PDB file of C-alpha atoms in Angstrom:
ATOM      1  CA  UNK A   1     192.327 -66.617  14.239  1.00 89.00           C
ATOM      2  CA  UNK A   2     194.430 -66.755  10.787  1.00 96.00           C
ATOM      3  CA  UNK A   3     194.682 -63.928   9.200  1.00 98.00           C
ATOM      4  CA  UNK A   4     195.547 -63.572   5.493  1.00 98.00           C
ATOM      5  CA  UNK A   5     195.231 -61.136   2.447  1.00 98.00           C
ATOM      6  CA  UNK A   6     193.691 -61.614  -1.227  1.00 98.00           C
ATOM      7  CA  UNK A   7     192.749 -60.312  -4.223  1.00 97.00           C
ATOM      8  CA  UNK A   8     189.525 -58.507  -3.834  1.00 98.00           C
ATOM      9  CA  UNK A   9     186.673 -60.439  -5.219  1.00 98.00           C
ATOM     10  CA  UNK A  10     183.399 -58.962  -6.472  1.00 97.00           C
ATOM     11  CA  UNK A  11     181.136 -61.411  -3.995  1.00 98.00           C
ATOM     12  CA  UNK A  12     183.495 -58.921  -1.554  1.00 98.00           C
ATOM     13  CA  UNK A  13     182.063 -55.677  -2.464  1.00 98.00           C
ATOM     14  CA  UNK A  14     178.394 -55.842  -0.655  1.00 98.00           C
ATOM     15  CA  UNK A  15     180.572 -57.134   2.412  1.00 98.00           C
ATOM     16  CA  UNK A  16     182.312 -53.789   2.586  1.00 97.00           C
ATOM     17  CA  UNK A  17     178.989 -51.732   1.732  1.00 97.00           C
ATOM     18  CA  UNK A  18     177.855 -53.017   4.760  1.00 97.00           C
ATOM     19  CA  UNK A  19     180.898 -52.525   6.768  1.00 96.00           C
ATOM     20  CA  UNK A  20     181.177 -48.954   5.822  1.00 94.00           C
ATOM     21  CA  UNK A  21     177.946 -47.770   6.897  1.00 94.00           C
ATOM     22  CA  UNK A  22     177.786 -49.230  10.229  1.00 94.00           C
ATOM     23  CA  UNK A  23     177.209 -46.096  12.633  1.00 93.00           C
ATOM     24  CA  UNK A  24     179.990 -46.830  15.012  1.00 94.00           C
ATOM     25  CA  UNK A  25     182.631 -47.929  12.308  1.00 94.00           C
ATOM     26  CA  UNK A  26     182.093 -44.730  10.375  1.00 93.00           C
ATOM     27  CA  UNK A  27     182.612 -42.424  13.534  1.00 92.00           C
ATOM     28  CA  UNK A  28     185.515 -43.806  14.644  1.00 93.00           C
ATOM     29  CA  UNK A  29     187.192 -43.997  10.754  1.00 93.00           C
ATOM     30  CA  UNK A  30     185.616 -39.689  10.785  1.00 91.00           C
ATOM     31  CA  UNK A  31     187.009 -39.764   7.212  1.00 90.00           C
ATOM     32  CA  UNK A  32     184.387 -41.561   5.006  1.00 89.00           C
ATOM     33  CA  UNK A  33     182.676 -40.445   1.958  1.00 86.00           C
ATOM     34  CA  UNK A  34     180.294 -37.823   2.380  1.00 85.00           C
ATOM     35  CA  UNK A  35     177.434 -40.114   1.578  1.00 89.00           C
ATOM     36  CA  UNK A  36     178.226 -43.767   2.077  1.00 87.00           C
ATOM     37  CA  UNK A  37     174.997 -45.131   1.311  1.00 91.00           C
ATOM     38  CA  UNK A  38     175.675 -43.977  -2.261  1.00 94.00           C
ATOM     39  CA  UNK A  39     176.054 -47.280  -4.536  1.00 95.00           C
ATOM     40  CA  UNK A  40     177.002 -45.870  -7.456  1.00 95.00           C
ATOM     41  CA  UNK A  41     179.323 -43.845  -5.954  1.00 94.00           C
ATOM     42  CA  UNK A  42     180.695 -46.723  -3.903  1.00 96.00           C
ATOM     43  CA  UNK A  43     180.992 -48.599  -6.975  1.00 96.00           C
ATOM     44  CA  UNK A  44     183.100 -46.293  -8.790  1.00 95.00           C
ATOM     45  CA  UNK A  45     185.210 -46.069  -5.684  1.00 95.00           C
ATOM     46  CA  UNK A  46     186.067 -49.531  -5.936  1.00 96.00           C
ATOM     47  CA  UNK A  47     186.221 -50.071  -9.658  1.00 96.00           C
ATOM     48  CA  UNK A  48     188.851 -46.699  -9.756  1.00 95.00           C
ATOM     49  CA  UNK A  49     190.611 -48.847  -6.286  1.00 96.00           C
ATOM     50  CA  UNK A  50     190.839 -52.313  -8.194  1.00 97.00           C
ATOM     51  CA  UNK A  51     192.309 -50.968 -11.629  1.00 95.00           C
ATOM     52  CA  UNK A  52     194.434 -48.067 -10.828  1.00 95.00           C
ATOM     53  CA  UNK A  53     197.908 -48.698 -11.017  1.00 91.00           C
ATOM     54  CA  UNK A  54     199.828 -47.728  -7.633  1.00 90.00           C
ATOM     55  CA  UNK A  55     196.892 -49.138  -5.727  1.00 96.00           C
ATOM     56  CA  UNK A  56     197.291 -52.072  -3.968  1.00 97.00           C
ATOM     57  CA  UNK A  57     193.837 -53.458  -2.219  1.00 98.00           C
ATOM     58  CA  UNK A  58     193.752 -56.379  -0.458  1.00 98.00           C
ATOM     59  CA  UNK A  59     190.754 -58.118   1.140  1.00 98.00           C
ATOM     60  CA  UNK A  60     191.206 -59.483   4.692  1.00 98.00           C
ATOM     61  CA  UNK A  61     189.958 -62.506   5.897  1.00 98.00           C
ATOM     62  CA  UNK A  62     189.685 -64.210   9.574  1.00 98.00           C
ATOM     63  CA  UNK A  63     189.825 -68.120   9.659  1.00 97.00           C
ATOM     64  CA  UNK A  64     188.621 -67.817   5.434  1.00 97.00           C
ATOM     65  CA  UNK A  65     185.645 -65.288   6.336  1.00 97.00           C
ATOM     66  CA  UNK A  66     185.410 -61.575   4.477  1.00 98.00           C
ATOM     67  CA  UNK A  67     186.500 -59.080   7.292  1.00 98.00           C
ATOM     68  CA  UNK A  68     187.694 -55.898   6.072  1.00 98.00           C
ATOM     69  CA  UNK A  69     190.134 -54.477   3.628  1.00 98.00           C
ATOM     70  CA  UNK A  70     193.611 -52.983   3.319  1.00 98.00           C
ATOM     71  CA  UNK A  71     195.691 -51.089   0.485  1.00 98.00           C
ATOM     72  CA  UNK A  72     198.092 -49.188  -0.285  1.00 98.00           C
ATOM     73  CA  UNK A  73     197.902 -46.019  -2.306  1.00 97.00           C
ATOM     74  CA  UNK A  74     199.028 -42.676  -3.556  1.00 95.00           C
ATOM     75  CA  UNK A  75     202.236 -41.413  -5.554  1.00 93.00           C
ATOM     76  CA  UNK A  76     205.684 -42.941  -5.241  1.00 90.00           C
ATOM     77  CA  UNK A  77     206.893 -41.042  -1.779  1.00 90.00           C
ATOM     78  CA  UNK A  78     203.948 -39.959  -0.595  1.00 94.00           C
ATOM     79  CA  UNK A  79     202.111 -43.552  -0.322  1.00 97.00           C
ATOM     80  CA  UNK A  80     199.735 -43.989   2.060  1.00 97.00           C
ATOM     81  CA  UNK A  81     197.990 -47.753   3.937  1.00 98.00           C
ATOM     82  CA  UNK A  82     194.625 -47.679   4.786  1.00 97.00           C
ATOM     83  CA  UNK A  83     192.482 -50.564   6.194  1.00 97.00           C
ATOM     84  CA  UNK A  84     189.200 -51.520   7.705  1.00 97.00           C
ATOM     85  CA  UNK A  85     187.838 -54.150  10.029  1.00 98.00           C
ATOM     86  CA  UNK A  86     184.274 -55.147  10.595  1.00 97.00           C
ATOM     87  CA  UNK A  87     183.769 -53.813  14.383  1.00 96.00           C
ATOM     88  CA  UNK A  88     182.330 -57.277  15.132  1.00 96.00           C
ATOM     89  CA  UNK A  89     185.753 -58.246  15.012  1.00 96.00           C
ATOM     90  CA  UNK A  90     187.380 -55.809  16.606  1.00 96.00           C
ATOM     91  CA  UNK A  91     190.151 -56.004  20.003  1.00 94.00           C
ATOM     92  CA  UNK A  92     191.054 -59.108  18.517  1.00 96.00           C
ATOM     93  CA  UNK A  93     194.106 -58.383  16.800  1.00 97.00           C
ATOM     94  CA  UNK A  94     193.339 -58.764  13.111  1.00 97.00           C
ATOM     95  CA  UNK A  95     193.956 -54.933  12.139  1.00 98.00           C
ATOM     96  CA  UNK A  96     197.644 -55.854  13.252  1.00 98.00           C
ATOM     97  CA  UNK A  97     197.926 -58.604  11.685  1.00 98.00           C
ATOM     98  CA  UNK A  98     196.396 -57.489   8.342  1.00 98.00           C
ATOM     99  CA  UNK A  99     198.508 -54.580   8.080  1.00 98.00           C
ATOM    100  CA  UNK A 100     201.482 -56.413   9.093  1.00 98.00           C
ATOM    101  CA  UNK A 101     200.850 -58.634   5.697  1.00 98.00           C
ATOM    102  CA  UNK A 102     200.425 -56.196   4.104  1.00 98.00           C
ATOM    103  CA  UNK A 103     202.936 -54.582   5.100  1.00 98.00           C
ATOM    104  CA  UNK A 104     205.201 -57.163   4.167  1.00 97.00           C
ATOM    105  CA  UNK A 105     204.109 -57.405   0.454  1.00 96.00           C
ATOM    106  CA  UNK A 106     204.894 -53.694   0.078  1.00 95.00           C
ATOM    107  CA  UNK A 107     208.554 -53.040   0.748  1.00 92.00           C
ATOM    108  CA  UNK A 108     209.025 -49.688  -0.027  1.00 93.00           C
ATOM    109  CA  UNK A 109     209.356 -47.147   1.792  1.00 96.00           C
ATOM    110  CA  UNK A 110     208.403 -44.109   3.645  1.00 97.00           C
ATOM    111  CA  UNK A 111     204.833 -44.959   4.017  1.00 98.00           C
ATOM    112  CA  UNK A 112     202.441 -42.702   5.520  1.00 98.00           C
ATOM    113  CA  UNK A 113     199.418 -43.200   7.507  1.00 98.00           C
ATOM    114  CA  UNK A 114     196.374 -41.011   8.875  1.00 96.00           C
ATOM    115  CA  UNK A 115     193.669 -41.560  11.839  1.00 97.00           C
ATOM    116  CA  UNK A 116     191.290 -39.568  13.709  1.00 97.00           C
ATOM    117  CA  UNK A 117     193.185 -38.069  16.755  1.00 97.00           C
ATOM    118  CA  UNK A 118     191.048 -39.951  19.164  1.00 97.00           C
ATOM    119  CA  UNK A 119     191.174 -43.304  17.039  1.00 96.00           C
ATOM    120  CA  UNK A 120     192.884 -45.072  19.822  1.00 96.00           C
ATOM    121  CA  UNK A 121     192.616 -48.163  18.527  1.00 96.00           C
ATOM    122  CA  UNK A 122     193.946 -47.386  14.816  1.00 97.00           C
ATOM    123  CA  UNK A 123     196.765 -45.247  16.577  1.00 97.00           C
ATOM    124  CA  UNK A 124     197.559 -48.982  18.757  1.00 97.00           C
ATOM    125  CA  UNK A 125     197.765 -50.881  15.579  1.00 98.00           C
ATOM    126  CA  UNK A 126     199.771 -48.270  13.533  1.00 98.00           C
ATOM    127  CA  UNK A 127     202.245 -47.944  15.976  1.00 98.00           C
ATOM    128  CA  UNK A 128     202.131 -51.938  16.419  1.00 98.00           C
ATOM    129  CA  UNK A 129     203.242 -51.942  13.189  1.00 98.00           C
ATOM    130  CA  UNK A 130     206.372 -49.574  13.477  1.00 98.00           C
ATOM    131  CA  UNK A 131     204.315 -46.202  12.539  1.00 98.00           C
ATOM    132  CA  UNK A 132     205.320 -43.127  14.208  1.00 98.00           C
ATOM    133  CA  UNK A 133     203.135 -39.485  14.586  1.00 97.00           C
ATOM    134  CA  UNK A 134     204.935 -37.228  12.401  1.00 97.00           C
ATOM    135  CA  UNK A 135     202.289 -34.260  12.888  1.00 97.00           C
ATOM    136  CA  UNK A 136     199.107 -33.427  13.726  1.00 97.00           C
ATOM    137  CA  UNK A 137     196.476 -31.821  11.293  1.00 96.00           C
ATOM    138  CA  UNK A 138     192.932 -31.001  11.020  1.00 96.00           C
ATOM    139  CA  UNK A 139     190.353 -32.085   8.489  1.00 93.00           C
ATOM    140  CA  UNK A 140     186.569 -32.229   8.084  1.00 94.00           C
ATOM    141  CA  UNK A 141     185.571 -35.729   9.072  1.00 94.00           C
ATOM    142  CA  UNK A 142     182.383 -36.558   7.136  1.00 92.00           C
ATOM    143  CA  UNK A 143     181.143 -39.381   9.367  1.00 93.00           C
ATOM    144  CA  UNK A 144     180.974 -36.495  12.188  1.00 95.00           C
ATOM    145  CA  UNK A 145     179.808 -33.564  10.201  1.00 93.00           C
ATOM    146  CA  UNK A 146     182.823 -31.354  11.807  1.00 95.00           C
ATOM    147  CA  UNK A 147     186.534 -30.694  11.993  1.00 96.00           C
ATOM    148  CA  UNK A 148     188.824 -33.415  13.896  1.00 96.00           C
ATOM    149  CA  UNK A 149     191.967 -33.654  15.157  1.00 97.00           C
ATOM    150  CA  UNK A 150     193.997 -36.053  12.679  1.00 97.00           C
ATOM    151  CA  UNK A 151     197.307 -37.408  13.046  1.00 98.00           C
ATOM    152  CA  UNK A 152     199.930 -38.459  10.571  1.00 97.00           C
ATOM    153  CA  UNK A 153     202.038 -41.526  10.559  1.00 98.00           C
ATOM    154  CA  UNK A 154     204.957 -42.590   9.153  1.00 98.00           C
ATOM    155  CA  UNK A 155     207.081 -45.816   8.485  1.00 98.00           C
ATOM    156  CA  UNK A 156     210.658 -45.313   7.027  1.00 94.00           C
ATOM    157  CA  UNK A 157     212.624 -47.614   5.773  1.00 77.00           C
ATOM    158  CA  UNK A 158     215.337 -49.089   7.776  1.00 55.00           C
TER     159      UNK A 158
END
């Protein structure tokens, strides 16, 4: 499948509505808005995403079709990727090759990275993509309604 980054587009935006409030998806991401089915709140998520400056949001496609999302955020230092991939496409490789793009169009560096301790699958990918655990924390996951195990990544420069 090829694998490539864009601009976000509005047509995007029910694409990722959907995405985010798929059951499974949500449990295995653990840190999710309180109330994903919100709309409005959703949509000031993503205005306050596509118009901040020091965000960078990127949607993914596969082969030219809407599969998820990736960005870059935070303060200078402390910046932080986050992506996600529709679970129908999951095990395929396109997390890894998303944030590898992305990756690539954001040079500096550290970056920092976070996943549910038993995300094996985000923990494959951000390691894929040079990441290393730094330490291990624990925060209240909203998609599971309790505290999880979290880890923290990080990719230095060099």
């Amino acid at each position: 499948m090829d694998v490539s980054l864009r601009e976000v587009h509005d047509s995007d935006l029910p694409v990722f509505f959907r995405q985010m409030n798929d059951p499974e998806s949500a449990h295995m991401a653990a840190f999710t808005p309180k109330d994903p089915g919100d709309m409005d709140r959703f949509d000031a998520h993503w205005k306050k995403m596509r118009t901040s400056p020091g965000v960078d949001v990127r949607t993914v496609l596969a082969d030219g079709d809407v599969v998820g999302s990736a960005a870059v955020y935070g303060e200078p230092g402390e910046r932080e990727v986050t992506y996600w991939i529709d679970r129908a496409y999951w095990g395929r490789g396109l997390a890894t090759a998303a944030l590898r793009e992305l990756l690539a169009l954001i040079p500096e560096r550290p970056l920092y990275a976070r996943a549910a301790a038993d995300n094996a699958g985000s923990r494959r990918v951000l390691a894929k993509c040079g990441f290393r655990e730094t330490v291990r924390e624990r925060g209240f996951a909203a998609a599971r309604g309790a505290e999880v195990d979290e880890v923290v990544l990080v990719l230095d420069g060099g």
